[in-house]
Amino acid sequence: MHRATPAAIALTVASALTLTACGGSGGADVDADAEQTLTVWAMGTEGEKLAEVADVYEKSHPNITLKVTPVGWDVAHQKLVAAAAAGKLPDVMQMGGTYLGEFADMGVLEPVDTRTVKKDDYFPAAWEQASYDGETYGVPWYVDTRVLFYRTDLAREAGVAKPPATMDELLKAAQAHQDRAKTKWGLSIQPGGLDTVQSFYPFLYSAGGEIIDADGKGAVNSPEAVEALETYGEFFAKGLSEKAVRPGYDVTKDFNTGDVPMFFGGPWIMSLLDENYPDIKGKWAVAPVPADKESVSMAGGSSLAVSADSEHKAAAKEFISFLTDAKGQSDWYERTRDLPANQQAWESGELATDPKLKVWREQMETARTTPSQPRLTEITSKVDSAIESVTQGKADAKAALDKAQAEIEGLVE
């Protein structure tokens, strides 16, 4: 997901905390059966598709009018902060995992009733991403993780008989593709810029590293994290990954031409490849993240939250339940190809039988997320900078992460 710059975040959060203490009941709650209008904000493609589901919901709930507002990810954070400061958040809002903790800390989100919404129904990482400071503030809506995409035809040319199962095998496979299959690059991973950390997470988590530990302290310069960044940097030092930062770069184009034989990507890329590049259909596959200590990828996605000041909490919670139970999430997958956060949705249909989707489910079972923090986007931006200094040969992994650790310590709460 996209996010605001650290400077913009600092200014907007400060403004929100200055302007309002936000929170509270916002008045008497309207009964769920009463005639009412629910305001809903959803981001990106989800915002566009949710209007279709809203029409279906209104037909079975004639007392409810759903006013769905699509919001671009590029302005979502700023728009939410401004609404929180003015006390005008919608009744229901989509919350990206990187800033749920920020809004929970402001006191503008209604805690989830965990007596009716069951933690065990959802992937553990998705539930953790919707929680902050021991309380759950969102119901997981869909999940996202990263797996390895690879060209099976180019792998054969390179003499790579099976997808790499370890980070060492990944490095050797990348070299083999360049040497034998004559690909331009061996592996596409992000060299720097905004959200480079998302490209780094599979290396970090698989090595047993983390940004913030279980005690809520910065841990980005641990031996495990340093080892992960050394591995990451080796692809650039050996010329196997591209050092140039190209805004708007679309890896699927180079995957199609064969310039890039392997990359880590999210679930939406499968549809893009099928729709845009039919000539390579049957010539690519997905595999789990190669293991260091184990195979662990990042957990992303979004949850749905209710405003603490909403006067329509009962109806809002019913609508969220409709969207996030197994049936609702199966339907949402059919509409959007967003992977369900509800594990029961994976028990039938294509989600249960497609071998490619099986890879995604298995990866989600071990996926990890950085604990929610009010200033998480600022924290991860420090890691972005550390990674870039290594990929560009300006610092070694230990020095880069020591610097990031020093900067993070003042941001962690």
mmCIF file of C-alpha atoms in Angstrom:
data_model
loop_
_atom_site.group_PDB
_atom_site.id
_atom_site.type_symbol
_atom_site.label_atom_id
_atom_site.label_comp_id
_atom_site.label_asym_id
_atom_site.label_seq_id
_atom_site.Cartn_x
_atom_site.Cartn_y
_atom_site.Cartn_z
ATOM 1 C CA MET A 1 0.000 0.000 0.000
ATOM 2 C CA HIS A 2 1.066 3.580 -0.537
ATOM 3 C CA ARG A 3 1.708 6.023 2.235
ATOM 4 C CA ALA A 4 2.435 9.669 2.929
ATOM 5 C CA THR A 5 5.962 10.968 3.346
ATOM 6 C CA PRO A 6 7.373 10.962 6.901
ATOM 7 C CA ALA A 7 7.373 14.761 6.997
ATOM 8 C CA ALA A 8 3.731 14.914 5.962
ATOM 9 C CA ILE A 9 2.812 12.280 8.524
ATOM 10 C CA ALA A 10 4.530 14.162 11.322
ATOM 11 C CA LEU A 11 2.703 17.374 10.445
ATOM 12 C CA THR A 12 -0.712 15.812 9.985
ATOM 13 C CA VAL A 13 -0.527 13.698 13.135
ATOM 14 C CA ALA A 14 0.597 16.685 15.166
ATOM 15 C CA SER A 15 -2.295 18.706 13.764
ATOM 16 C CA ALA A 16 -4.778 15.957 14.588
ATOM 17 C CA LEU A 17 -3.591 15.595 18.156
ATOM 18 C CA THR A 18 -3.619 19.360 18.644
ATOM 19 C CA LEU A 19 -7.040 19.957 17.160
ATOM 20 C CA THR A 20 -8.919 17.167 18.883
ATOM 21 C CA ALA A 21 -8.725 14.541 21.534
ATOM 22 C CA CYS A 22 -11.144 12.485 19.384
ATOM 23 C CA GLY A 23 -12.975 9.558 20.890
ATOM 24 C CA GLY A 24 -16.094 8.931 22.867
ATOM 25 C CA SER A 25 -19.502 7.679 21.924
ATOM 26 C CA GLY A 26 -20.543 10.575 19.693
ATOM 27 C CA GLY A 27 -24.066 10.339 21.093
ATOM 28 C CA ALA A 28 -26.734 7.646 21.330
ATOM 29 C CA ASP A 29 -26.279 4.738 18.945
ATOM 30 C CA VAL A 30 -29.039 4.207 16.387
ATOM 31 C CA ASP A 31 -30.577 0.723 16.447
ATOM 32 C CA ALA A 32 -29.386 -1.507 13.587
ATOM 33 C CA ASP A 33 -32.970 -2.007 12.365
ATOM 34 C CA ALA A 34 -33.713 1.703 12.113
ATOM 35 C CA GLU A 35 -33.713 3.510 8.788
ATOM 36 C CA GLN A 36 -30.295 5.146 8.403
ATOM 37 C CA THR A 37 -27.389 6.000 6.130
ATOM 38 C CA LEU A 38 -23.925 4.526 6.687
ATOM 39 C CA THR A 39 -20.925 6.399 5.357
ATOM 40 C CA VAL A 40 -18.089 4.146 4.167
ATOM 41 C CA TRP A 41 -14.597 4.980 2.924
ATOM 42 C CA ALA A 42 -12.590 2.363 1.056
ATOM 43 C CA MET A 43 -9.292 2.739 -0.743
ATOM 44 C CA GLY A 44 -8.004 2.042 -4.236
ATOM 45 C CA THR A 45 -9.650 -0.726 -6.239
ATOM 46 C CA GLU A 46 -11.530 -1.857 -3.136
ATOM 47 C CA GLY A 47 -13.301 1.494 -2.996
ATOM 48 C CA GLU A 48 -14.463 1.086 -6.572
ATOM 49 C CA LYS A 49 -15.622 -2.514 -6.152
ATOM 50 C CA LEU A 50 -17.326 -2.019 -2.793
ATOM 51 C CA ALA A 51 -20.146 -0.037 -4.401
ATOM 52 C CA GLU A 52 -21.246 -3.259 -6.159
ATOM 53 C CA VAL A 53 -21.442 -5.115 -2.847
ATOM 54 C CA ALA A 54 -23.228 -2.158 -1.265
ATOM 55 C CA ASP A 55 -26.025 -2.524 -3.819
ATOM 56 C CA VAL A 56 -26.416 -6.187 -2.892
ATOM 57 C CA TYR A 57 -26.446 -5.383 0.817
ATOM 58 C CA GLU A 58 -29.057 -2.649 0.476
ATOM 59 C CA LYS A 59 -31.455 -5.062 -1.265
ATOM 60 C CA SER A 60 -31.407 -7.388 1.744
ATOM 61 C CA HIS A 61 -31.328 -4.499 4.229
ATOM 62 C CA PRO A 62 -33.873 -1.969 2.879
ATOM 63 C CA ASN A 63 -33.519 0.193 5.987
ATOM 64 C CA ILE A 64 -29.829 0.819 5.203
ATOM 65 C CA THR A 65 -28.453 3.259 2.659
ATOM 66 C CA LEU A 66 -24.720 2.868 2.060
ATOM 67 C CA LYS A 67 -22.798 5.919 0.934
ATOM 68 C CA VAL A 68 -19.488 4.508 -0.328
ATOM 69 C CA THR A 69 -16.658 6.939 -1.067
ATOM 70 C CA PRO A 70 -13.621 5.572 -2.962
ATOM 71 C CA VAL A 71 -10.363 7.148 -1.750
ATOM 72 C CA GLY A 72 -7.030 6.869 -3.526
ATOM 73 C CA TRP A 73 -4.232 5.296 -1.509
ATOM 74 C CA ASP A 74 -2.041 8.285 -2.320
ATOM 75 C CA VAL A 75 -4.307 10.609 -0.317
ATOM 76 C CA ALA A 76 -5.910 8.136 2.093
ATOM 77 C CA HIS A 77 -3.713 8.846 5.102
ATOM 78 C CA GLN A 78 -4.004 12.621 4.777
ATOM 79 C CA LYS A 79 -7.768 12.423 4.271
ATOM 80 C CA LEU A 80 -8.256 10.188 7.311
ATOM 81 C CA VAL A 81 -6.111 12.408 9.540
ATOM 82 C CA ALA A 82 -7.984 15.528 8.448
ATOM 83 C CA ALA A 83 -11.343 13.828 9.079
ATOM 84 C CA ALA A 84 -10.194 12.615 12.501
ATOM 85 C CA ALA A 85 -9.065 16.126 13.433
ATOM 86 C CA ALA A 86 -12.441 17.546 12.406
ATOM 87 C CA GLY A 87 -14.438 14.763 14.094
ATOM 88 C CA LYS A 88 -15.835 13.740 10.711
ATOM 89 C CA LEU A 89 -14.599 10.214 10.125
ATOM 90 C CA PRO A 90 -17.026 7.951 8.247
ATOM 91 C CA ASP A 91 -18.971 5.281 10.108
ATOM 92 C CA VAL A 92 -16.916 2.526 8.460
ATOM 93 C CA MET A 93 -13.425 2.882 7.036
ATOM 94 C CA GLN A 94 -10.811 0.686 5.443
ATOM 95 C CA MET A 95 -7.604 0.727 7.484
ATOM 96 C CA GLY A 96 -4.234 -0.133 5.983
ATOM 97 C CA GLY A 97 -2.053 -2.067 8.400
ATOM 98 C CA THR A 98 0.757 0.482 8.426
ATOM 99 C CA TYR A 99 -1.334 3.151 10.089
ATOM 100 C CA LEU A 100 -4.082 1.454 12.076
ATOM 101 C CA GLY A 101 -1.958 1.872 15.218
ATOM 102 C CA GLU A 102 -1.700 5.598 14.599
ATOM 103 C CA PHE A 103 -5.477 6.076 14.516
ATOM 104 C CA ALA A 104 -6.090 3.688 17.389
ATOM 105 C CA ASP A 105 -3.631 5.731 19.426
ATOM 106 C CA MET A 106 -5.603 8.887 18.621
ATOM 107 C CA GLY A 107 -8.693 7.265 20.158
ATOM 108 C CA VAL A 108 -10.809 7.594 17.018
ATOM 109 C CA LEU A 109 -11.493 3.887 16.400
ATOM 110 C CA GLU A 110 -14.094 1.754 18.151
ATOM 111 C CA PRO A 111 -12.633 -1.442 19.706
ATOM 112 C CA VAL A 112 -13.861 -4.691 18.175
ATOM 113 C CA ASP A 113 -16.118 -6.872 20.329
ATOM 114 C CA THR A 114 -14.002 -10.038 20.406
ATOM 115 C CA ARG A 115 -16.875 -11.972 21.981
ATOM 116 C CA THR A 116 -18.636 -11.910 18.613
ATOM 117 C CA VAL A 117 -15.695 -11.512 16.221
ATOM 118 C CA LYS A 118 -13.443 -14.520 16.769
ATOM 119 C CA LYS A 119 -9.666 -14.222 16.502
ATOM 120 C CA ASP A 120 -9.248 -17.846 15.399
ATOM 121 C CA ASP A 121 -11.353 -17.267 12.271
ATOM 122 C CA TYR A 122 -8.566 -15.150 10.761
ATOM 123 C CA PHE A 123 -4.932 -15.595 9.847
ATOM 124 C CA PRO A 124 -2.835 -14.734 12.925
ATOM 125 C CA ALA A 125 -0.836 -12.018 11.151
ATOM 126 C CA ALA A 126 -4.015 -10.380 9.842
ATOM 127 C CA TRP A 127 -5.460 -10.239 13.348
ATOM 128 C CA GLU A 128 -2.236 -8.824 14.758
ATOM 129 C CA GLN A 129 -2.178 -6.151 12.067
ATOM 130 C CA ALA A 130 -5.650 -5.034 13.181
ATOM 131 C CA SER A 131 -4.605 -4.755 16.828
ATOM 132 C CA TYR A 132 -2.801 -2.146 18.888
ATOM 133 C CA ASP A 133 -1.667 -2.055 22.511
ATOM 134 C CA GLY A 134 -3.527 -5.244 23.427
ATOM 135 C CA GLU A 135 -6.838 -4.189 21.839
ATOM 136 C CA THR A 136 -8.327 -5.065 18.441
ATOM 137 C CA TYR A 137 -9.633 -2.133 16.399
ATOM 138 C CA GLY A 138 -10.335 -3.649 12.994
ATOM 139 C CA VAL A 139 -11.808 -6.804 11.511
ATOM 140 C CA PRO A 140 -9.457 -8.322 8.891
ATOM 141 C CA TRP A 141 -10.952 -7.881 5.432
ATOM 142 C CA TYR A 142 -8.343 -9.218 3.041
ATOM 143 C CA VAL A 143 -4.719 -10.267 3.251
ATOM 144 C CA ASP A 144 -1.634 -9.767 1.155
ATOM 145 C CA THR A 145 1.759 -11.421 1.238
ATOM 146 C CA ARG A 146 4.704 -11.931 -1.107
ATOM 147 C CA VAL A 147 5.835 -15.140 -2.823
ATOM 148 C CA LEU A 148 8.406 -15.878 -5.510
ATOM 149 C CA PHE A 149 7.284 -15.553 -9.136
ATOM 150 C CA TYR A 150 9.567 -17.346 -11.579
ATOM 151 C CA ARG A 151 9.679 -18.173 -15.284
ATOM 152 C CA THR A 152 9.650 -21.963 -15.583
ATOM 153 C CA ASP A 153 10.932 -21.905 -19.168
ATOM 154 C CA LEU A 154 13.907 -19.720 -18.291
ATOM 155 C CA ALA A 155 14.645 -21.838 -15.234
ATOM 156 C CA ARG A 156 15.009 -24.871 -17.514
ATOM 157 C CA GLU A 157 17.411 -22.939 -19.735
ATOM 158 C CA ALA A 158 19.392 -21.966 -16.654
ATOM 159 C CA GLY A 159 19.563 -25.557 -15.437
ATOM 160 C CA VAL A 160 17.476 -24.744 -12.353
ATOM 161 C CA ALA A 161 15.430 -27.892 -11.882
ATOM 162 C CA LYS A 162 13.170 -26.654 -9.065
ATOM 163 C CA PRO A 163 12.337 -23.332 -7.441
ATOM 164 C CA PRO A 164 14.970 -22.249 -4.910
ATOM 165 C CA ALA A 165 14.115 -23.448 -1.416
ATOM 166 C CA THR A 166 16.792 -21.471 0.451
ATOM 167 C CA MET A 167 18.277 -17.996 0.171
ATOM 168 C CA ASP A 168 21.581 -19.546 -0.898
ATOM 169 C CA GLU A 169 19.780 -21.425 -3.692
ATOM 170 C CA LEU A 170 18.043 -18.168 -4.686
ATOM 171 C CA LEU A 171 21.399 -16.439 -5.127
ATOM 172 C CA LYS A 172 22.773 -19.354 -7.159
ATOM 173 C CA ALA A 173 19.616 -19.505 -9.294
ATOM 174 C CA ALA A 174 19.840 -15.773 -10.037
ATOM 175 C CA GLN A 175 23.448 -16.215 -11.157
ATOM 176 C CA ALA A 176 22.554 -19.250 -13.268
ATOM 177 C CA HIS A 177 19.851 -17.314 -15.102
ATOM 178 C CA GLN A 178 22.328 -14.626 -16.067
ATOM 179 C CA ASP A 179 25.087 -17.068 -17.010
ATOM 180 C CA ARG A 180 23.095 -19.729 -18.862
ATOM 181 C CA ALA A 181 19.707 -18.284 -19.796
ATOM 182 C CA LYS A 182 21.332 -14.915 -20.613
ATOM 183 C CA THR A 183 18.748 -12.885 -18.727
ATOM 184 C CA LYS A 184 19.592 -9.257 -18.037
ATOM 185 C CA TRP A 185 19.010 -9.666 -14.300
ATOM 186 C CA GLY A 186 18.755 -12.601 -11.943
ATOM 187 C CA LEU A 187 16.187 -11.302 -9.456
ATOM 188 C CA SER A 188 14.176 -8.088 -9.230
ATOM 189 C CA ILE A 189 14.138 -6.593 -5.740
ATOM 190 C CA GLN A 190 13.735 -2.933 -4.862
ATOM 191 C CA PRO A 191 17.023 -1.025 -4.496
ATOM 192 C CA GLY A 192 15.706 1.991 -2.629
ATOM 193 C CA GLY A 193 13.007 4.605 -2.254
ATOM 194 C CA LEU A 194 9.611 4.530 -0.595
ATOM 195 C CA ASP A 195 8.527 1.164 0.839
ATOM 196 C CA THR A 196 11.769 -0.642 0.006
ATOM 197 C CA VAL A 197 11.209 -2.377 3.336
ATOM 198 C CA GLN A 198 8.349 -4.361 1.783
ATOM 199 C CA SER A 199 10.823 -5.924 -0.652
ATOM 200 C CA PHE A 200 13.185 -6.629 2.241
ATOM 201 C CA TYR A 201 10.667 -8.247 4.593
ATOM 202 C CA PRO A 202 10.929 -11.806 3.142
ATOM 203 C CA PHE A 203 14.686 -11.715 3.721
ATOM 204 C CA LEU A 204 14.348 -10.177 7.187
ATOM 205 C CA TYR A 205 11.619 -12.448 8.517
ATOM 206 C CA SER A 206 13.075 -15.610 7.001
ATOM 207 C CA ALA A 207 16.368 -14.882 8.770
ATOM 208 C CA GLY A 208 14.533 -14.518 12.099
ATOM 209 C CA GLY A 209 14.899 -10.736 12.186
ATOM 210 C CA GLU A 210 12.376 -8.027 12.951
ATOM 211 C CA ILE A 211 12.089 -4.262 13.135
ATOM 212 C CA ILE A 212 10.303 -4.128 16.485
ATOM 213 C CA ASP A 213 10.584 -7.032 18.917
ATOM 214 C CA ALA A 214 7.942 -8.625 21.131
ATOM 215 C CA ASP A 215 8.737 -6.164 23.921
ATOM 216 C CA GLY A 216 8.009 -3.221 21.642
ATOM 217 C CA LYS A 217 11.633 -2.179 21.236
ATOM 218 C CA GLY A 218 13.555 -1.498 18.047
ATOM 219 C CA ALA A 219 15.518 -4.553 16.922
ATOM 220 C CA VAL A 220 16.517 -3.690 13.381
ATOM 221 C CA ASN A 221 20.262 -4.076 14.014
ATOM 222 C CA SER A 222 20.050 -7.582 15.467
ATOM 223 C CA PRO A 223 22.507 -10.178 14.083
ATOM 224 C CA GLU A 224 19.613 -11.771 12.185
ATOM 225 C CA ALA A 225 18.611 -8.482 10.559
ATOM 226 C CA VAL A 226 22.212 -7.700 9.631
ATOM 227 C CA GLU A 227 22.569 -11.137 8.042
ATOM 228 C CA ALA A 228 19.354 -10.570 6.064
ATOM 229 C CA LEU A 229 20.527 -7.208 4.732
ATOM 230 C CA GLU A 230 23.917 -8.674 3.809
ATOM 231 C CA THR A 231 22.111 -11.329 1.769
ATOM 232 C CA TYR A 232 19.862 -8.699 0.182
ATOM 233 C CA GLY A 233 22.823 -6.488 -0.688
ATOM 234 C CA GLU A 234 24.732 -9.361 -2.279
ATOM 235 C CA PHE A 235 22.309 -9.456 -5.221
ATOM 236 C CA PHE A 236 23.258 -5.866 -6.038
ATOM 237 C CA ALA A 237 26.974 -6.287 -5.352
ATOM 238 C CA LYS A 238 27.073 -9.188 -7.831
ATOM 239 C CA GLY A 239 25.099 -7.308 -10.494
ATOM 240 C CA LEU A 240 22.157 -9.703 -10.241
ATOM 241 C CA SER A 241 19.647 -6.996 -9.316
ATOM 242 C CA GLU A 242 19.245 -3.512 -10.771
ATOM 243 C CA LYS A 243 20.538 -0.615 -8.665
ATOM 244 C CA ALA A 244 18.636 2.159 -10.426
ATOM 245 C CA VAL A 245 15.453 3.462 -8.832
ATOM 246 C CA ARG A 246 12.808 3.888 -11.506
ATOM 247 C CA PRO A 247 9.556 5.491 -10.320
ATOM 248 C CA GLY A 248 6.537 3.552 -11.520
ATOM 249 C CA TYR A 249 8.602 0.547 -12.575
ATOM 250 C CA ASP A 250 6.427 -2.383 -13.650
ATOM 251 C CA VAL A 251 8.321 -5.637 -13.142
ATOM 252 C CA THR A 252 5.754 -7.643 -15.120
ATOM 253 C CA LYS A 253 6.969 -6.062 -18.377
ATOM 254 C CA ASP A 254 10.525 -7.321 -17.825
ATOM 255 C CA PHE A 255 9.162 -10.638 -16.591
ATOM 256 C CA ASN A 256 7.297 -10.949 -19.888
ATOM 257 C CA THR A 257 10.378 -10.167 -22.016
ATOM 258 C CA GLY A 258 12.598 -12.417 -19.898
ATOM 259 C CA ASP A 259 14.888 -9.643 -18.693
ATOM 260 C CA VAL A 260 13.747 -10.530 -15.160
ATOM 261 C CA PRO A 261 13.275 -14.264 -14.503
ATOM 262 C CA MET A 262 12.344 -14.011 -10.791
ATOM 263 C CA PHE A 263 10.743 -11.488 -8.451
ATOM 264 C CA PHE A 264 8.746 -11.337 -5.229
ATOM 265 C CA GLY A 265 5.193 -10.169 -5.789
ATOM 266 C CA GLY A 266 1.683 -9.990 -4.404
ATOM 267 C CA PRO A 267 -1.426 -11.964 -5.385
ATOM 268 C CA TRP A 268 -2.878 -9.332 -7.726
ATOM 269 C CA ILE A 269 0.053 -9.875 -10.094
ATOM 270 C CA MET A 270 -1.281 -13.273 -11.148
ATOM 271 C CA SER A 271 -4.296 -11.631 -12.794
ATOM 272 C CA LEU A 272 -2.105 -8.956 -14.392
ATOM 273 C CA LEU A 273 0.115 -11.590 -15.975
ATOM 274 C CA ASP A 274 -2.822 -13.606 -17.282
ATOM 275 C CA GLU A 275 -4.594 -10.554 -18.693
ATOM 276 C CA ASN A 276 -1.647 -8.619 -20.103
ATOM 277 C CA TYR A 277 0.793 -11.330 -21.193
ATOM 278 C CA PRO A 278 -1.080 -14.377 -22.525
ATOM 279 C CA ASP A 279 2.024 -15.453 -24.473
ATOM 280 C CA ILE A 280 3.769 -16.541 -21.255
ATOM 281 C CA LYS A 281 0.768 -18.363 -19.829
ATOM 282 C CA GLY A 282 1.977 -21.749 -18.654
ATOM 283 C CA LYS A 283 5.562 -20.453 -18.545
ATOM 284 C CA TRP A 284 5.528 -19.080 -15.021
ATOM 285 C CA ALA A 285 4.715 -20.301 -11.535
ATOM 286 C CA VAL A 286 4.816 -19.197 -7.905
ATOM 287 C CA ALA A 287 6.746 -20.702 -5.000
ATOM 288 C CA PRO A 288 7.152 -19.974 -1.296
ATOM 289 C CA VAL A 289 9.752 -17.488 -0.111
ATOM 290 C CA PRO A 290 13.121 -19.299 0.016
ATOM 291 C CA ALA A 291 14.028 -20.084 3.595
ATOM 292 C CA ASP A 292 16.913 -18.835 5.652
ATOM 293 C CA LYS A 293 15.997 -20.185 9.073
ATOM 294 C CA GLU A 294 12.457 -20.738 7.736
ATOM 295 C CA SER A 295 10.202 -19.532 4.926
ATOM 296 C CA VAL A 296 8.446 -16.395 6.189
ATOM 297 C CA SER A 297 6.974 -13.543 4.194
ATOM 298 C CA MET A 298 5.363 -10.229 5.060
ATOM 299 C CA ALA A 299 1.685 -9.877 5.882
ATOM 300 C CA GLY A 300 -0.214 -7.003 4.361
ATOM 301 C CA GLY A 301 -3.809 -6.233 3.584
ATOM 302 C CA SER A 302 -6.535 -4.185 5.200
ATOM 303 C CA SER A 303 -9.109 -4.314 7.952
ATOM 304 C CA LEU A 304 -12.441 -2.570 8.435
ATOM 305 C CA ALA A 305 -12.931 -0.288 11.409
ATOM 306 C CA VAL A 306 -15.773 1.696 12.962
ATOM 307 C CA SER A 307 -15.397 5.315 14.026
ATOM 308 C CA ALA A 308 -15.533 5.826 17.784
ATOM 309 C CA ASP A 309 -17.791 8.832 17.156
ATOM 310 C CA SER A 310 -20.228 7.033 14.861
ATOM 311 C CA GLU A 311 -23.878 7.111 15.859
ATOM 312 C CA HIS A 312 -24.502 4.028 13.697
ATOM 313 C CA LYS A 313 -22.189 1.509 15.357
ATOM 314 C CA ALA A 314 -24.695 -1.349 15.466
ATOM 315 C CA ALA A 315 -25.478 -1.132 11.751
ATOM 316 C CA ALA A 316 -21.810 -0.552 10.926
ATOM 317 C CA LYS A 317 -20.784 -3.707 12.765
ATOM 318 C CA GLU A 318 -23.448 -5.727 10.953
ATOM 319 C CA PHE A 319 -22.185 -4.488 7.589
ATOM 320 C CA ILE A 320 -18.594 -5.325 8.512
ATOM 321 C CA SER A 321 -19.703 -8.798 9.601
ATOM 322 C CA PHE A 322 -21.365 -9.272 6.199
ATOM 323 C CA LEU A 323 -18.108 -8.348 4.449
ATOM 324 C CA THR A 324 -15.743 -10.346 6.636
ATOM 325 C CA ASP A 325 -17.420 -13.672 7.308
ATOM 326 C CA ALA A 326 -16.415 -16.680 5.178
ATOM 327 C CA LYS A 327 -19.229 -16.203 2.649
ATOM 328 C CA GLY A 328 -18.603 -12.481 2.292
ATOM 329 C CA GLN A 329 -14.884 -12.910 1.793
ATOM 330 C CA SER A 330 -15.353 -15.697 -0.759
ATOM 331 C CA ASP A 331 -17.602 -13.356 -2.726
ATOM 332 C CA TRP A 332 -15.068 -10.525 -2.364
ATOM 333 C CA TYR A 333 -12.328 -12.768 -3.757
ATOM 334 C CA GLU A 334 -14.448 -13.524 -6.815
ATOM 335 C CA ARG A 335 -14.957 -9.799 -7.406
ATOM 336 C CA THR A 336 -11.460 -8.500 -6.684
ATOM 337 C CA ARG A 337 -8.999 -11.427 -6.333
ATOM 338 C CA ASP A 338 -8.130 -10.055 -2.891
ATOM 339 C CA LEU A 339 -7.107 -13.015 -0.712
ATOM 340 C CA PRO A 340 -9.517 -13.685 2.167
ATOM 341 C CA ALA A 341 -8.349 -13.014 5.719
ATOM 342 C CA ASN A 342 -11.033 -15.392 6.998
ATOM 343 C CA GLN A 343 -9.505 -18.867 6.895
ATOM 344 C CA GLN A 344 -12.851 -20.619 6.414
ATOM 345 C CA ALA A 345 -13.231 -18.890 3.035
ATOM 346 C CA TRP A 346 -10.339 -21.046 1.781
ATOM 347 C CA GLU A 347 -12.205 -24.307 2.363
ATOM 348 C CA SER A 348 -14.236 -24.405 -0.857
ATOM 349 C CA GLY A 349 -14.163 -23.517 -4.537
ATOM 350 C CA GLU A 350 -11.120 -22.246 -6.406
ATOM 351 C CA LEU A 351 -9.472 -21.127 -3.172
ATOM 352 C CA ALA A 352 -9.370 -24.746 -2.015
ATOM 353 C CA THR A 353 -8.368 -26.422 -5.274
ATOM 354 C CA ASP A 354 -6.047 -24.121 -7.268
ATOM 355 C CA PRO A 355 -2.408 -25.227 -6.740
ATOM 356 C CA LYS A 356 -1.116 -21.653 -7.128
ATOM 357 C CA LEU A 357 -3.504 -20.403 -4.470
ATOM 358 C CA LYS A 358 -2.307 -23.174 -2.167
ATOM 359 C CA VAL A 359 1.129 -21.493 -2.188
ATOM 360 C CA TRP A 360 -0.439 -18.226 -1.024
ATOM 361 C CA ARG A 361 -2.380 -19.889 1.784
ATOM 362 C CA GLU A 362 0.669 -21.743 3.079
ATOM 363 C CA GLN A 363 2.714 -18.537 2.976
ATOM 364 C CA MET A 364 0.038 -16.639 4.912
ATOM 365 C CA GLU A 365 0.086 -19.248 7.660
ATOM 366 C CA THR A 366 3.651 -18.235 8.557
ATOM 367 C CA ALA A 367 3.519 -14.594 7.412
ATOM 368 C CA ARG A 368 4.518 -11.926 9.901
ATOM 369 C CA THR A 369 3.765 -8.281 10.429
ATOM 370 C CA THR A 370 5.510 -5.508 12.302
ATOM 371 C CA PRO A 371 3.524 -4.675 15.475
ATOM 372 C CA SER A 372 1.267 -1.645 15.081
ATOM 373 C CA GLN A 373 2.843 1.606 16.157
ATOM 374 C CA PRO A 374 1.513 5.185 15.961
ATOM 375 C CA ARG A 375 4.622 6.205 13.980
ATOM 376 C CA LEU A 376 5.174 2.992 12.049
ATOM 377 C CA THR A 377 5.481 4.700 8.672
ATOM 378 C CA GLU A 378 8.275 6.910 10.026
ATOM 379 C CA ILE A 379 9.977 3.880 11.539
ATOM 380 C CA THR A 380 9.958 1.883 8.320
ATOM 381 C CA SER A 381 11.192 4.900 6.349
ATOM 382 C CA LYS A 382 14.426 4.695 8.384
ATOM 383 C CA VAL A 383 14.786 1.086 7.295
ATOM 384 C CA ASP A 384 14.127 2.120 3.669
ATOM 385 C CA SER A 385 17.123 4.459 3.905
ATOM 386 C CA ALA A 386 19.349 1.803 5.477
ATOM 387 C CA ILE A 387 18.564 -0.690 2.722
ATOM 388 C CA GLU A 388 19.279 1.858 0.011
ATOM 389 C CA SER A 389 22.648 2.764 1.522
ATOM 390 C CA VAL A 390 23.636 -0.909 1.273
ATOM 391 C CA THR A 391 22.301 -1.562 -2.238
ATOM 392 C CA GLN A 392 24.126 1.523 -3.489
ATOM 393 C CA GLY A 393 27.396 0.464 -1.840
ATOM 394 C CA LYS A 394 27.490 3.454 0.533
ATOM 395 C CA ALA A 395 27.536 1.460 3.795
ATOM 396 C CA ASP A 396 27.792 -2.095 5.023
ATOM 397 C CA ALA A 397 24.751 -3.764 6.538
ATOM 398 C CA LYS A 398 25.855 -3.436 10.169
ATOM 399 C CA ALA A 399 26.635 0.275 9.940
ATOM 400 C CA ALA A 400 23.441 1.026 8.019
ATOM 401 C CA LEU A 401 21.231 -0.816 10.497
ATOM 402 C CA ASP A 402 23.013 0.614 13.536
ATOM 403 C CA LYS A 403 22.158 4.068 12.188
ATOM 404 C CA ALA A 404 18.544 3.060 11.569
ATOM 405 C CA GLN A 405 18.286 1.580 15.062
ATOM 406 C CA ALA A 406 19.466 4.832 16.637
ATOM 407 C CA GLU A 407 16.862 6.770 14.652
ATOM 408 C CA ILE A 408 14.069 4.295 15.416
ATOM 409 C CA GLU A 409 14.555 4.253 19.183
ATOM 410 C CA GLY A 410 13.033 7.717 19.540
ATOM 411 C CA LEU A 411 10.008 6.766 17.440
ATOM 412 C CA VAL A 412 8.948 3.494 19.045
ATOM 413 C CA GLU A 413 6.189 3.729 21.656
#
